Backbone as CSV, one residue per row, in Angstrom:
resi,resn,N_x,N_y,N_z,CA_x,CA_y,CA_z,C_x,C_y,C_z
1,MET,-2.198,-33.740,-7.308,-1.569,-34.918,-7.876,-0.221,-35.230,-7.272
2,SER,0.161,-34.590,-6.191,1.472,-34.875,-5.625,1.423,-36.167,-4.837
3,GLY,2.586,-36.754,-4.612,2.647,-37.992,-3.874,3.884,-38.039,-3.027
4,GLY,3.881,-38.892,-2.044,5.042,-39.041,-1.195,5.321,-37.807,-0.379
5,PRO,6.596,-37.555,-0.041,6.956,-36.447,0.834,7.066,-35.115,0.117
6,TYR,6.675,-35.038,-1.129,6.878,-33.833,-1.909,5.647,-32.949,-1.886
7,PRO,5.783,-31.698,-1.423,4.638,-30.803,-1.393,4.242,-30.361,-2.795
8,ASP,2.958,-30.078,-2.986,2.463,-29.617,-4.278,2.819,-28.145,-4.453
9,VAL,3.354,-27.782,-5.616,3.696,-26.393,-5.912,2.977,-25.954,-7.187
10,SER,1.730,-26.370,-7.331,0.933,-26.092,-8.515,0.926,-24.608,-8.842
11,CYS,0.964,-24.319,-10.132,0.831,-22.971,-10.672,1.994,-22.049,-10.328
12,LEU,3.040,-22.543,-9.695,4.181,-21.703,-9.398,5.251,-21.787,-10.478
13,SER,5.209,-22.828,-11.277,6.225,-23.004,-12.298,5.655,-23.867,-13.423
14,GLN,6.436,-23.941,-14.521,5.986,-24.742,-15.657,7.182,-25.335,-16.377
15,VAL,6.996,-26.569,-16.846,7.988,-27.243,-17.666,7.253,-27.817,-18.876
16,ILE,7.917,-27.785,-20.036,7.341,-28.358,-21.250,8.237,-29.509,-21.696
17,LEU,7.630,-30.683,-21.823,8.332,-31.891,-22.234,8.048,-32.155,-23.703
18,TYR,9.062,-32.608,-24.437,8.923,-32.969,-25.855,9.431,-34.391,-26.032
19,ASP,8.755,-35.147,-26.879,9.206,-36.529,-27.076,10.358,-36.622,-28.076
20,GLN,10.658,-35.553,-28.808,11.770,-35.546,-29.771,12.819,-34.514,-29.349
21,ARG,14.001,-34.650,-29.923,15.087,-33.700,-29.652,14.752,-32.319,-30.204
22,ASN,15.441,-31.322,-29.655,15.357,-29.932,-30.117,13.944,-29.374,-30.096
23,PHE,13.194,-29.748,-29.043,11.880,-29.157,-28.771,10.891,-29.378,-29.910
24,THR,10.862,-30.626,-30.410,9.950,-30.992,-31.493,9.152,-32.233,-31.085
25,GLY,8.170,-32.555,-31.902,7.340,-33.728,-31.652,6.210,-33.416,-30.683
26,GLN,5.676,-34.464,-30.108,4.591,-34.297,-29.144,5.090,-33.521,-27.938
27,ARG,4.263,-32.591,-27.439,4.671,-31.775,-26.293,3.631,-31.866,-25.193
28,LEU,4.096,-31.671,-23.970,3.212,-31.670,-22.820,3.669,-30.573,-21.875
29,ALA,2.803,-29.593,-21.621,3.081,-28.551,-20.632,2.592,-29.039,-19.274
30,VAL,3.457,-28.960,-18.271,3.139,-29.444,-16.935,3.278,-28.285,-15.949
31,THR,2.241,-28.057,-15.148,2.267,-26.995,-14.150,2.106,-27.514,-12.730
32,SER,1.952,-28.824,-12.572,1.873,-29.422,-11.242,2.506,-30.808,-11.289
33,ASP,2.770,-31.344,-10.135,3.407,-32.649,-10.038,2.594,-33.695,-10.789
34,CYS,3.303,-34.592,-11.468,2.653,-35.623,-12.273,3.334,-36.971,-11.998
35,PRO,2.723,-37.821,-11.169,3.349,-39.092,-10.814,3.380,-40.121,-11.937
36,ARG,2.518,-39.933,-12.977,2.480,-40.871,-14.101,2.191,-40.097,-15.383
37,LEU,3.226,-39.851,-16.176,3.026,-39.150,-17.448,2.121,-39.936,-18.379
38,SER,2.090,-41.238,-18.237,1.240,-42.065,-19.097,-0.238,-41.695,-18.943
39,GLU,-0.625,-41.202,-17.790,-2.009,-40.783,-17.577,-2.334,-39.471,-18.287
40,ARG,-1.308,-38.776,-18.744,-1.514,-37.513,-19.465,-1.355,-37.725,-20.973
41,ASN,-1.414,-38.972,-21.413,-1.283,-39.333,-22.829,0.025,-38.834,-23.435
42,PHE,1.082,-38.885,-22.644,2.407,-38.525,-23.122,3.265,-39.774,-23.063
43,PRO,4.043,-40.043,-24.118,4.879,-41.254,-24.098,5.916,-41.149,-22.982
44,GLU,6.313,-42.277,-22.452,7.318,-42.281,-21.384,8.710,-42.127,-21.979
45,ARG,8.798,-41.218,-22.898,10.080,-40.913,-23.533,10.114,-39.395,-23.680
46,CYS,11.222,-38.830,-23.274,11.364,-37.381,-23.296,12.758,-37.062,-23.815
47,ASN,12.822,-36.364,-24.914,14.113,-36.069,-25.534,14.554,-34.620,-25.412
48,SER,13.654,-33.726,-25.031,14.032,-32.338,-24.784,13.051,-31.695,-23.820
49,VAL,13.531,-30.667,-23.120,12.759,-30.028,-22.060,13.005,-28.529,-22.086
50,GLN,11.923,-27.754,-21.933,12.030,-26.308,-21.734,11.446,-25.994,-20.362
51,VAL,12.250,-25.365,-19.516,11.770,-24.956,-18.205,11.373,-23.496,-18.304
52,GLU,10.076,-23.242,-18.251,9.569,-21.874,-18.347,9.830,-21.109,-17.057
53,ASP,9.690,-21.797,-15.935,9.894,-21.164,-14.644,10.084,-22.251,-13.600
54,GLY,10.878,-21.965,-12.593,11.059,-22.884,-11.485,12.130,-23.926,-11.715
55,VAL,12.099,-24.932,-10.878,13.039,-26.050,-10.909,12.214,-27.332,-10.870
56,TRP,12.543,-28.274,-11.751,11.790,-29.514,-11.897,12.714,-30.716,-11.802
57,VAL,12.136,-31.844,-11.402,12.857,-33.115,-11.379,12.075,-34.098,-12.236
58,GLY,12.773,-34.734,-13.179,12.207,-35.819,-13.966,12.721,-37.138,-13.423
59,TYR,11.875,-38.146,-13.425,12.234,-39.472,-12.902,12.031,-40.517,-13.987
60,GLU,12.908,-41.493,-14.025,12.755,-42.594,-14.969,11.536,-43.442,-14.645
61,GLY,11.199,-43.586,-13.376,10.078,-44.419,-12.970,8.849,-43.617,-12.589
62,GLU,7.724,-44.294,-12.555,6.492,-43.666,-12.098,6.567,-43.397,-10.605
63,ASN,5.692,-42.502,-10.139,5.601,-42.179,-8.709,6.926,-41.685,-8.134
64,TYR,7.663,-40.922,-8.948,8.900,-40.269,-8.505,9.940,-41.283,-8.024
65,SER,10.135,-42.317,-8.831,11.107,-43.356,-8.494,12.150,-43.482,-9.600
66,GLY,13.228,-44.143,-9.290,14.286,-44.362,-10.277,15.221,-43.168,-10.376
67,ARG,16.043,-43.194,-11.387,17.043,-42.151,-11.574,16.381,-40.786,-11.738
68,GLN,17.019,-39.771,-11.164,16.486,-38.409,-11.170,17.267,-37.518,-12.122
69,TYR,16.558,-36.521,-12.671,17.195,-35.529,-13.540,16.685,-34.149,-13.157
70,LEU,17.594,-33.243,-12.889,17.253,-31.891,-12.471,17.207,-30.973,-13.676
71,TRP,16.104,-30.215,-13.789,15.936,-29.229,-14.858,15.666,-27.885,-14.210
72,GLU,16.498,-26.877,-14.502,16.375,-25.565,-13.889,16.099,-24.496,-14.936
73,ALA,15.289,-23.502,-14.562,15.065,-22.349,-15.426,16.315,-21.470,-15.375
74,GLY,16.588,-20.762,-16.427,17.726,-19.856,-16.452,18.262,-19.672,-17.846
75,ASP,19.103,-18.662,-17.989,19.631,-18.303,-19.295,20.541,-19.367,-19.904
76,ASN,21.278,-20.086,-19.084,22.281,-21.027,-19.597,21.810,-22.475,-19.555
77,ARG,20.515,-22.706,-19.532,19.989,-24.060,-19.461,19.488,-24.499,-20.832
78,ASP,20.254,-25.359,-21.472,19.879,-25.889,-22.783,19.607,-27.375,-22.627
79,TYR,18.350,-27.754,-22.722,17.967,-29.150,-22.587,17.379,-29.646,-23.897
80,GLY,18.085,-29.423,-25.002,17.618,-29.818,-26.324,17.721,-31.308,-26.603
81,SER,18.409,-32.036,-25.719,18.498,-33.487,-25.831,18.771,-34.068,-24.444
82,TYR,18.402,-35.329,-24.238,18.482,-35.909,-22.904,19.909,-36.008,-22.359
83,ASP,20.916,-36.032,-23.221,22.285,-36.075,-22.708,22.674,-34.764,-22.026
84,LYS,21.940,-33.690,-22.247,22.210,-32.397,-21.597,21.881,-32.434,-20.110
85,TRP,21.044,-33.398,-19.676,20.763,-33.528,-18.248,21.362,-34.819,-17.684
86,TRP,22.428,-35.297,-18.302,23.231,-36.445,-17.849,22.476,-37.766,-17.923
87,ALA,21.492,-37.869,-18.795,20.753,-39.121,-18.935,21.415,-40.020,-19.968
88,SER,21.282,-41.305,-19.774,21.765,-42.261,-20.760,20.605,-42.863,-21.548
89,THR,19.383,-42.467,-21.195,18.181,-42.938,-21.869,17.150,-41.813,-21.883
90,ASP,16.163,-41.923,-22.763,15.131,-40.890,-22.835,13.900,-41.235,-21.998
91,GLN,14.007,-42.200,-21.109,12.894,-42.652,-20.273,12.591,-41.629,-19.184
92,ILE,11.398,-41.020,-19.228,10.884,-40.156,-18.166,9.436,-40.565,-17.928
93,SER,9.127,-40.957,-16.700,7.783,-41.451,-16.393,7.021,-40.579,-15.405
94,SER,7.717,-39.723,-14.663,7.048,-38.812,-13.730,7.887,-37.551,-13.571
95,VAL,7.224,-36.457,-13.235,7.915,-35.177,-13.009,7.266,-34.472,-11.823
96,ARG,8.069,-33.658,-11.152,7.543,-32.838,-10.068,8.369,-31.553,-9.951
97,ALA,7.720,-30.529,-9.430,8.403,-29.260,-9.190,9.087,-29.306,-7.827
98,VAL,10.201,-28.603,-7.703,10.903,-28.484,-6.432,10.379,-27.230,-5.741
99,ARG,9.916,-27.383,-4.525,9.417,-26.246,-3.743,10.589,-25.402,-3.263
100,GLN,10.518,-24.114,-3.473,11.599,-23.222,-3.060,11.650,-23.138,-1.544
101,GLU,12.826,-23.375,-0.998,13.069,-23.332,0.441,13.897,-22.077,0.709
102,THR,13.370,-21.171,1.526,14.009,-19.858,1.701,14.878,-19.739,2.944
103,SER,14.930,-20.754,3.790,15.782,-20.665,4.970,17.256,-20.735,4.572
104,LEU,18.117,-20.327,5.458,19.552,-20.309,5.177,20.030,-21.706,4.791
105,PRO,20.832,-21.799,3.715,21.274,-23.117,3.252,22.233,-23.786,4.242
106,LYS,21.861,-24.989,4.650,22.722,-25.769,5.536,22.336,-27.228,5.426
107,VAL,23.327,-28.084,5.316,23.092,-29.521,5.242,24.166,-30.235,6.053
108,HIS,23.781,-31.293,6.733,24.721,-32.159,7.444,24.794,-33.483,6.699
109,LEU,25.999,-33.849,6.283,26.248,-35.133,5.637,26.869,-36.060,6.682
110,HIS,26.316,-37.256,6.813,26.805,-38.215,7.801,27.368,-39.438,7.088
111,GLU,28.451,-39.932,7.631,29.151,-41.062,7.036,28.341,-42.354,7.068
112,ARG,27.535,-42.535,8.091,26.792,-43.787,8.258,25.283,-43.538,8.308
113,PRO,24.494,-44.585,8.082,23.039,-44.434,8.192,22.641,-44.013,9.608
114,GLY,21.470,-43.426,9.726,20.966,-43.048,11.043,21.692,-41.856,11.642
115,PHE,22.333,-41.043,10.823,23.011,-39.815,11.258,24.141,-40.109,12.244
116,SER,24.894,-41.163,11.953,26.017,-41.537,12.800,27.319,-41.468,12.005
117,GLY,28.408,-41.688,12.683,29.716,-41.590,12.045,30.131,-40.142,11.884
118,ARG,31.138,-39.943,11.096,31.646,-38.595,10.872,30.578,-37.701,10.240
119,LYS,30.485,-36.458,10.731,29.504,-35.494,10.216,30.247,-34.325,9.576
120,VAL,29.740,-33.901,8.410,30.281,-32.752,7.697,29.144,-31.744,7.534
121,GLU,29.393,-30.484,7.909,28.384,-29.444,7.715,28.729,-28.636,6.472
122,ILE,27.723,-28.439,5.624,27.910,-27.729,4.357,26.969,-26.523,4.336
123,GLN,27.496,-25.363,3.915,26.669,-24.171,3.748,26.910,-23.510,2.397
124,GLU,27.771,-24.152,1.586,28.118,-23.589,0.281,28.340,-24.729,-0.706
125,ASP,28.424,-24.401,-1.971,28.699,-25.398,-2.998,30.089,-25.995,-2.777
126,ILE,30.193,-27.317,-2.907,31.472,-28.020,-2.754,31.685,-28.866,-4.008
127,PRO,32.585,-28.445,-4.912,32.785,-29.182,-6.162,33.489,-30.532,-5.994
128,ASN,34.207,-30.718,-4.883,34.910,-31.983,-4.678,34.938,-32.293,-3.186
129,LEU,34.016,-33.133,-2.736,33.924,-33.464,-1.316,35.162,-34.208,-0.815
130,MET,35.731,-35.086,-1.629,36.917,-35.840,-1.216,38.101,-34.904,-0.971
131,SER,38.317,-33.960,-1.866,39.423,-33.014,-1.696,39.232,-32.141,-0.461
132,ARG,37.998,-31.745,-0.207,37.709,-30.830,0.898,37.677,-31.524,2.255
133,PHE,37.099,-32.736,2.322,36.886,-33.391,3.612,37.519,-34.774,3.726
134,SER,38.227,-35.242,2.699,38.791,-36.590,2.663,37.717,-37.647,2.913
135,LEU,36.549,-37.411,2.345,35.425,-38.317,2.525,34.476,-38.144,1.345
136,ASP,34.034,-39.244,0.748,33.048,-39.160,-0.324,31.959,-40.229,-0.162
137,ARG,31.852,-40.757,1.056,30.822,-41.744,1.367,29.937,-41.161,2.456
138,PHE,28.673,-40.904,2.082,27.714,-40.342,3.024,26.442,-41.166,2.950
139,ALA,26.046,-41.753,4.078,24.925,-42.683,4.080,23.642,-42.089,4.655
140,SER,23.735,-40.912,5.271,22.526,-40.226,5.734,22.758,-38.726,5.657
141,ILE,21.660,-37.986,5.470,21.749,-36.538,5.272,20.609,-35.862,6.015
142,ARG,20.935,-34.767,6.647,19.925,-33.910,7.285,19.998,-32.551,6.599
143,VAL,18.968,-32.209,5.819,18.914,-30.902,5.162,18.185,-29.962,6.111
144,LEU,18.906,-28.965,6.613,18.355,-28.029,7.592,17.829,-26.759,6.939
145,GLY,18.291,-26.476,5.727,17.830,-25.289,5.020,18.266,-25.309,3.575
146,GLY,17.463,-24.677,2.729,17.761,-24.622,1.305,17.412,-25.915,0.592
147,ASN,17.596,-25.894,-0.713,17.455,-27.068,-1.572,18.832,-27.372,-2.146
148,TRP,19.164,-28.633,-2.233,20.493,-29.056,-2.649,20.391,-30.128,-3.725
149,VAL,21.483,-30.312,-4.454,21.591,-31.452,-5.355,22.970,-32.075,-5.121
150,GLY,22.960,-33.381,-4.820,24.199,-34.118,-4.620,24.500,-34.944,-5.857
151,TYR,25.766,-34.951,-6.253,26.213,-35.678,-7.451,27.130,-36.817,-7.031
152,GLN,27.059,-37.926,-7.732,27.942,-39.052,-7.413,29.396,-38.744,-7.726
153,GLU,29.650,-37.889,-8.695,31.019,-37.583,-9.097,31.393,-36.149,-8.725
154,PRO,32.689,-35.873,-8.601,33.130,-34.501,-8.353,32.754,-33.575,-9.515
155,HIS,32.748,-32.295,-9.231,32.516,-31.231,-10.217,31.139,-31.320,-10.861
156,TYR,30.147,-31.725,-10.032,28.734,-31.682,-10.424,28.453,-32.505,-11.683
157,ARG,28.948,-33.726,-11.670,28.757,-34.629,-12.817,28.165,-35.946,-12.356
158,GLY,27.591,-36.637,-13.330,27.078,-37.976,-13.079,25.685,-37.976,-12.475
159,PRO,25.234,-39.155,-12.057,23.913,-39.257,-11.433,23.807,-38.284,-10.259
160,HIS,22.626,-37.685,-10.120,22.449,-36.683,-9.079,21.092,-36.850,-8.411
161,TYR,20.986,-36.258,-7.211,19.828,-36.474,-6.360,19.431,-35.161,-5.712
162,VAL,18.161,-34.817,-5.850,17.633,-33.594,-5.251,17.410,-33.850,-3.758
163,LEU,17.904,-32.921,-2.943,17.813,-33.032,-1.492,17.069,-31.812,-0.969
164,GLU,15.884,-32.049,-0.424,15.062,-30.968,0.096,15.042,-31.017,1.617
165,LYS,14.524,-29.972,2.245,14.562,-29.829,3.698,13.804,-30.966,4.380
166,ARG,14.576,-31.912,4.883,14.063,-33.067,5.618,15.235,-33.939,6.009
167,ASP,14.973,-34.999,6.733,15.986,-35.981,7.116,15.935,-37.161,6.158
168,TYR,17.118,-37.617,5.754,17.262,-38.805,4.922,18.088,-39.803,5.742
169,ASN,17.444,-40.787,6.317,18.075,-41.742,7.211,19.071,-42.662,6.501
170,SER,18.878,-42.842,5.190,19.728,-43.729,4.398,19.790,-43.208,2.968
171,TYR,20.849,-43.519,2.257,21.006,-43.052,0.872,19.872,-43.536,-0.036
172,SER,19.255,-44.656,0.306,18.127,-45.129,-0.510,16.941,-44.158,-0.429
173,GLU,16.824,-43.391,0.632,15.728,-42.443,0.781,15.856,-41.248,-0.167
174,TRP,17.073,-40.939,-0.636,17.196,-39.890,-1.651,17.349,-40.484,-3.046
175,GLY,17.208,-41.807,-3.151,17.149,-42.471,-4.447,18.464,-42.990,-4.979
176,ALA,19.506,-42.971,-4.172,20.822,-43.414,-4.632,20.996,-44.926,-4.466
177,PRO,21.724,-45.569,-5.385,21.983,-47.002,-5.245,23.137,-47.298,-4.277
178,ARG,23.926,-46.269,-3.962,25.037,-46.424,-3.012,25.314,-45.074,-2.351
179,ALA,26.153,-45.072,-1.350,26.372,-43.890,-0.518,27.431,-42.928,-1.061
180,THR,27.905,-43.128,-2.259,28.952,-42.267,-2.816,28.400,-40.909,-3.226
181,MET,29.088,-39.841,-2.801,28.736,-38.493,-3.233,30.031,-37.717,-3.455
182,GLY,30.230,-37.240,-4.687,31.471,-36.544,-5.035,31.399,-35.040,-4.944
183,SER,30.183,-34.455,-5.066,30.025,-32.999,-5.008,28.589,-32.671,-4.620
184,ILE,28.399,-31.445,-4.142,27.070,-30.995,-3.733,26.969,-29.493,-3.987
185,ARG,25.778,-29.053,-4.401,25.575,-27.619,-4.621,24.146,-27.238,-4.259
186,ARG,23.973,-25.945,-3.991,22.638,-25.421,-3.708,21.863,-25.282,-5.003
187,ILE,20.571,-25.471,-4.953,19.698,-25.194,-6.084,19.273,-23.747,-5.957
188,ARG,19.479,-22.989,-7.039,19.124,-21.577,-7.028,17.900,-21.356,-7.906
189,PHE,16.959,-20.637,-7.369,15.734,-20.317,-8.117,15.921,-18.952,-8.748
190,HIS,15.586,-18.840,-10.040,15.774,-17.589,-10.766,14.489,-16.816,-10.844
């Protein structure tokens, strides 16, 4: 059931979606990518999430489109309400698992589309790109290793975008409405 550039990671992880807050109401256990939750008889509203294993991305739109929300397994992950994953609405229409990338973490951020302009190489979490590089506008990205999440605001806040090992010629390819990125961090699998 996977679609687009995302590889299928069936049976490697599981996420449970609930239509009500605090893990109540209708529930749906998902173990593989699902481009349309409506086809699984689950409302396109999700108010809480339990990640049993792995790392998952929820999307407001079908077919992995629209605003993205990252859900990670781990001891300190409490997703009892949609505001815990920086959402302003409970709309979730598709979900997919993030495939674990084991190569050394490295990403090149480019100021302009097509991998042009100033280039910044990242190999570690950067809580404030502007403070570190005097730049917070990146229009293309080349992920050479690892899995990353870029945030529009510094200190890992605000809308965020999962970046997997591939080339992103333009910010629209990672789902952003503009080229602003305030912070970036590696996704860690537990």
